[in-house]
Amino acid sequence: MTLQTPQPPPSALRAVLAALDSETALRQPAAAALRHPAGTLLPAHPLAVHVLDGPRPRLSGARRTGWRFLIKDGADVAAAAEVVQGVEGHTFSHFTAGPYLDSTVRALRQAWQLAQTSRARHQPRLLSIPGHYATALWLHNPDGDPAADLLIPLAPAPLGVTAHRAYPAADLVALLAPGPTKPMVLGVS
């Protein structure tokens, strides 16, 4: 498998760089680690963010909402910055911190290891699944074969899903799909 690192639009990178220079943006609680950096803060590992939602979500219907950059302070990842698509380009949305940072780095390492053992091409993306409070690294096959897409759930993962296990995308989406609902029977007394 070959990983094709995506190139973010220039307006997305400009929005992140502006946020890193903004005292207002750096006042966010999730930006605490960015206020007194040990070195130069650099946006790295840009990932397109897609959202999978709706009553019967399909991966092909996931919509791109923006980009997330891991912010490096020297060799360490200190935070992430998310930008959203606006009418006039990308705008900074927020910084994030917490367990998803380390989990994203770990999933990217897994993806690079998988790339060494396969010939398929993949583009790393982030997939947010709000109905399950879940995020996964989506290894999308740009050649149009949805059966080749993989999802690596980030930790913490929803119940019944193993974090950092590479799932065929269709299998994980089916696992997270809502089951058939049973009609409620009201008793009469």
mmCIF file of C-alpha atoms in Angstrom:
data_model
loop_
_atom_site.group_PDB
_atom_site.id
_atom_site.type_symbol
_atom_site.label_atom_id
_atom_site.label_comp_id
_atom_site.label_asym_id
_atom_site.label_seq_id
_atom_site.Cartn_x
_atom_site.Cartn_y
_atom_site.Cartn_z
ATOM 1 C CA MET A 1 0.000 0.000 0.000
ATOM 2 C CA THR A 2 1.255 3.459 -0.843
ATOM 3 C CA LEU A 3 0.168 6.379 1.314
ATOM 4 C CA GLN A 4 -0.462 9.538 -0.666
ATOM 5 C CA THR A 5 -0.242 12.412 1.775
ATOM 6 C CA PRO A 6 -2.890 14.954 0.826
ATOM 7 C CA GLN A 7 -2.009 18.535 -0.032
ATOM 8 C CA PRO A 8 -4.295 20.936 1.800
ATOM 9 C CA PRO A 9 -5.532 24.042 0.022
ATOM 10 C CA PRO A 10 -3.285 27.072 0.636
ATOM 11 C CA SER A 11 -6.159 28.853 2.437
ATOM 12 C CA ALA A 12 -6.305 25.998 5.005
ATOM 13 C CA LEU A 13 -2.606 26.288 5.809
ATOM 14 C CA ARG A 14 -2.836 30.097 5.994
ATOM 15 C CA ALA A 15 -5.743 29.809 8.469
ATOM 16 C CA VAL A 16 -3.724 27.519 10.763
ATOM 17 C CA LEU A 17 -0.627 29.712 10.607
ATOM 18 C CA ALA A 18 -2.753 32.783 11.420
ATOM 19 C CA ALA A 19 -4.275 30.960 14.419
ATOM 20 C CA LEU A 20 -0.807 30.070 15.712
ATOM 21 C CA ASP A 21 0.021 33.813 15.617
ATOM 22 C CA SER A 22 -3.272 34.859 17.232
ATOM 23 C CA GLU A 23 -3.320 35.573 20.970
ATOM 24 C CA THR A 24 -7.104 35.143 20.922
ATOM 25 C CA ALA A 25 -6.954 31.666 19.335
ATOM 26 C CA LEU A 26 -4.167 30.599 21.695
ATOM 27 C CA ARG A 27 -6.376 31.447 24.699
ATOM 28 C CA GLN A 28 -8.531 28.384 23.975
ATOM 29 C CA PRO A 29 -8.119 25.758 26.728
ATOM 30 C CA ALA A 30 -6.981 23.125 24.204
ATOM 31 C CA ALA A 31 -4.151 25.456 23.121
ATOM 32 C CA ALA A 32 -2.471 25.492 26.563
ATOM 33 C CA ALA A 33 0.506 23.462 25.319
ATOM 34 C CA LEU A 34 1.026 25.946 22.483
ATOM 35 C CA ARG A 35 1.360 29.071 24.643
ATOM 36 C CA HIS A 36 4.939 28.416 25.775
ATOM 37 C CA PRO A 37 6.505 26.213 23.104
ATOM 38 C CA ALA A 38 9.953 24.709 23.501
ATOM 39 C CA GLY A 39 10.639 25.323 19.805
ATOM 40 C CA THR A 40 8.928 26.502 16.656
ATOM 41 C CA LEU A 41 5.295 25.425 16.248
ATOM 42 C CA LEU A 42 4.732 23.795 12.871
ATOM 43 C CA PRO A 43 1.539 22.442 11.302
ATOM 44 C CA ALA A 44 2.148 18.889 10.053
ATOM 45 C CA HIS A 45 0.271 15.830 8.805
ATOM 46 C CA PRO A 46 -2.714 17.601 7.202
ATOM 47 C CA LEU A 47 -5.762 15.341 7.068
ATOM 48 C CA ALA A 48 -9.013 16.111 5.299
ATOM 49 C CA VAL A 49 -11.867 15.791 7.806
ATOM 50 C CA HIS A 50 -15.013 13.992 6.650
ATOM 51 C CA VAL A 51 -18.235 13.508 8.598
ATOM 52 C CA LEU A 52 -20.370 10.380 8.388
ATOM 53 C CA ASP A 53 -23.853 11.006 9.725
ATOM 54 C CA GLY A 54 -27.512 10.447 9.023
ATOM 55 C CA PRO A 55 -29.933 7.622 9.743
ATOM 56 C CA ARG A 56 -28.318 5.141 7.309
ATOM 57 C CA PRO A 57 -24.813 6.523 6.726
ATOM 58 C CA ARG A 58 -22.766 5.331 3.759
ATOM 59 C CA LEU A 59 -19.077 6.021 3.456
ATOM 60 C CA SER A 60 -19.558 7.300 -0.084
ATOM 61 C CA GLY A 61 -21.866 9.955 1.381
ATOM 62 C CA ALA A 62 -19.352 11.269 3.935
ATOM 63 C CA ARG A 63 -18.964 14.998 3.440
ATOM 64 C CA ARG A 64 -15.703 16.866 3.765
ATOM 65 C CA THR A 65 -15.939 19.633 6.349
ATOM 66 C CA GLY A 66 -12.365 20.889 6.563
ATOM 67 C CA TRP A 67 -8.819 19.963 7.490
ATOM 68 C CA ARG A 68 -7.036 19.004 10.683
ATOM 69 C CA PHE A 69 -3.328 19.650 11.170
ATOM 70 C CA LEU A 70 -1.224 18.162 13.939
ATOM 71 C CA ILE A 71 0.779 20.970 15.533
ATOM 72 C CA LYS A 72 4.343 19.950 16.307
ATOM 73 C CA ASP A 73 6.494 21.576 18.950
ATOM 74 C CA GLY A 74 9.881 20.238 17.942
ATOM 75 C CA ALA A 75 9.475 16.461 17.528
ATOM 76 C CA ASP A 76 6.352 16.224 19.712
ATOM 77 C CA VAL A 77 2.725 16.731 18.750
ATOM 78 C CA ALA A 78 1.362 19.375 21.123
ATOM 79 C CA ALA A 79 -2.160 19.937 19.735
ATOM 80 C CA ALA A 80 -4.242 19.813 16.591
ATOM 81 C CA ALA A 81 -5.808 22.699 14.693
ATOM 82 C CA GLU A 82 -8.984 22.342 12.677
ATOM 83 C CA VAL A 83 -10.090 24.605 9.851
ATOM 84 C CA VAL A 84 -13.459 24.581 8.120
ATOM 85 C CA GLN A 85 -14.423 25.403 4.559
ATOM 86 C CA GLY A 86 -16.099 28.775 4.258
ATOM 87 C CA VAL A 87 -17.499 30.817 1.410
ATOM 88 C CA GLU A 88 -14.205 32.658 0.955
ATOM 89 C CA GLY A 89 -11.824 29.796 1.703
ATOM 90 C CA HIS A 90 -10.876 28.138 4.962
ATOM 91 C CA THR A 91 -11.186 29.639 8.421
ATOM 92 C CA PHE A 92 -9.750 28.490 11.717
ATOM 93 C CA SER A 93 -12.273 26.627 13.863
ATOM 94 C CA HIS A 94 -10.538 25.358 17.016
ATOM 95 C CA PHE A 95 -7.582 23.664 18.637
ATOM 96 C CA THR A 96 -7.902 20.192 20.146
ATOM 97 C CA ALA A 97 -5.877 18.305 22.715
ATOM 98 C CA GLY A 98 -6.328 15.049 24.574
ATOM 99 C CA PRO A 99 -6.253 11.353 23.749
ATOM 100 C CA TYR A 100 -7.096 11.711 20.051
ATOM 101 C CA LEU A 101 -3.717 13.370 19.402
ATOM 102 C CA ASP A 102 -1.621 10.378 20.479
ATOM 103 C CA SER A 103 -4.149 8.036 18.924
ATOM 104 C CA THR A 104 -3.946 9.871 15.578
ATOM 105 C CA VAL A 105 -0.151 9.666 15.607
ATOM 106 C CA ARG A 106 -0.350 5.955 16.422
ATOM 107 C CA ALA A 107 -2.888 5.323 13.627
ATOM 108 C CA LEU A 108 -0.676 7.191 11.130
ATOM 109 C CA ARG A 109 2.244 4.961 12.138
ATOM 110 C CA GLN A 110 0.034 1.915 11.615
ATOM 111 C CA ALA A 111 -0.940 3.211 8.187
ATOM 112 C CA TRP A 112 2.722 3.628 7.206
ATOM 113 C CA GLN A 113 3.421 0.061 8.389
ATOM 114 C CA LEU A 114 0.479 -1.234 6.353
ATOM 115 C CA ALA A 115 1.844 0.686 3.365
ATOM 116 C CA GLN A 116 4.976 -1.463 3.460
ATOM 117 C CA THR A 117 3.053 -4.722 2.960
ATOM 118 C CA SER A 118 0.552 -3.894 0.212
ATOM 119 C CA ARG A 119 0.522 -2.485 -3.311
ATOM 120 C CA ALA A 120 -2.774 -0.595 -3.040
ATOM 121 C CA ARG A 121 -2.768 3.207 -2.932
ATOM 122 C CA HIS A 122 -4.478 5.008 -0.056
ATOM 123 C CA GLN A 123 -5.035 8.593 1.054
ATOM 124 C CA PRO A 124 -5.185 9.136 4.818
ATOM 125 C CA ARG A 125 -8.219 11.121 5.976
ATOM 126 C CA LEU A 126 -10.036 11.618 9.253
ATOM 127 C CA LEU A 127 -13.582 10.339 9.527
ATOM 128 C CA SER A 128 -15.802 11.718 12.272
ATOM 129 C CA ILE A 129 -18.816 9.597 13.205
ATOM 130 C CA PRO A 130 -20.727 11.908 15.573
ATOM 131 C CA GLY A 131 -23.589 9.493 16.219
ATOM 132 C CA HIS A 132 -21.093 7.181 17.934
ATOM 133 C CA TYR A 133 -18.730 9.807 19.347
ATOM 134 C CA ALA A 134 -16.037 8.178 17.239
ATOM 135 C CA THR A 135 -13.208 9.206 14.951
ATOM 136 C CA ALA A 136 -11.206 6.966 12.645
ATOM 137 C CA LEU A 137 -8.260 7.287 10.327
ATOM 138 C CA TRP A 138 -9.767 6.551 6.921
ATOM 139 C CA LEU A 139 -7.399 5.014 4.409
ATOM 140 C CA HIS A 140 -9.283 5.872 1.231
ATOM 141 C CA ASN A 141 -8.494 4.128 -2.046
ATOM 142 C CA PRO A 142 -8.394 6.900 -4.694
ATOM 143 C CA ASP A 143 -8.707 4.329 -7.493
ATOM 144 C CA GLY A 144 -12.435 4.047 -6.813
ATOM 145 C CA ASP A 145 -12.544 0.599 -5.205
ATOM 146 C CA PRO A 146 -14.529 1.166 -1.975
ATOM 147 C CA ALA A 147 -13.827 -2.436 -0.923
ATOM 148 C CA ALA A 148 -10.162 -1.472 -0.512
ATOM 149 C CA ASP A 149 -10.897 1.347 1.975
ATOM 150 C CA LEU A 150 -9.774 0.732 5.561
ATOM 151 C CA LEU A 151 -10.767 2.406 8.822
ATOM 152 C CA ILE A 152 -8.558 2.515 11.917
ATOM 153 C CA PRO A 153 -10.704 3.644 14.880
ATOM 154 C CA LEU A 154 -8.972 6.074 17.207
ATOM 155 C CA ALA A 155 -8.990 5.584 20.967
ATOM 156 C CA PRO A 156 -11.294 5.881 22.763
ATOM 157 C CA ALA A 157 -13.465 3.811 20.435
ATOM 158 C CA PRO A 158 -17.177 3.029 20.855
ATOM 159 C CA LEU A 159 -18.266 -0.157 22.615
ATOM 160 C CA GLY A 160 -17.816 -3.213 20.416
ATOM 161 C CA VAL A 161 -15.089 -1.564 18.314
ATOM 162 C CA THR A 162 -11.397 -2.213 18.850
ATOM 163 C CA ALA A 163 -9.282 0.927 18.651
ATOM 164 C CA HIS A 164 -6.261 0.727 16.358
ATOM 165 C CA ARG A 165 -7.490 -2.345 14.519
ATOM 166 C CA ALA A 166 -7.600 -1.873 10.736
ATOM 167 C CA TYR A 167 -11.140 -2.749 9.629
ATOM 168 C CA PRO A 168 -12.379 -3.020 6.073
ATOM 169 C CA ALA A 169 -14.422 0.193 5.908
ATOM 170 C CA ALA A 170 -17.674 -1.533 4.946
ATOM 171 C CA ASP A 171 -17.368 -3.880 7.943
ATOM 172 C CA LEU A 172 -16.896 -1.087 10.482
ATOM 173 C CA VAL A 173 -19.681 1.056 9.003
ATOM 174 C CA ALA A 174 -22.004 -1.981 9.153
ATOM 175 C CA LEU A 175 -20.938 -2.657 12.750
ATOM 176 C CA LEU A 176 -21.866 0.906 13.690
ATOM 177 C CA ALA A 177 -25.118 0.971 11.718
ATOM 178 C CA PRO A 178 -28.246 1.136 13.857
ATOM 179 C CA GLY A 179 -30.038 -2.179 14.162
ATOM 180 C CA PRO A 180 -33.675 -2.662 13.243
ATOM 181 C CA THR A 181 -35.981 -0.999 15.700
ATOM 182 C CA LYS A 182 -38.740 -2.976 17.337
ATOM 183 C CA PRO A 183 -42.162 -1.369 17.522
ATOM 184 C CA MET A 184 -43.242 -0.412 20.998
ATOM 185 C CA VAL A 185 -46.372 -2.220 22.180
ATOM 186 C CA LEU A 186 -48.465 -0.322 24.649
ATOM 187 C CA GLY A 187 -50.451 -2.472 27.035
ATOM 188 C CA VAL A 188 -54.030 -1.606 27.908
ATOM 189 C CA SER A 189 -55.162 -2.195 31.454
#
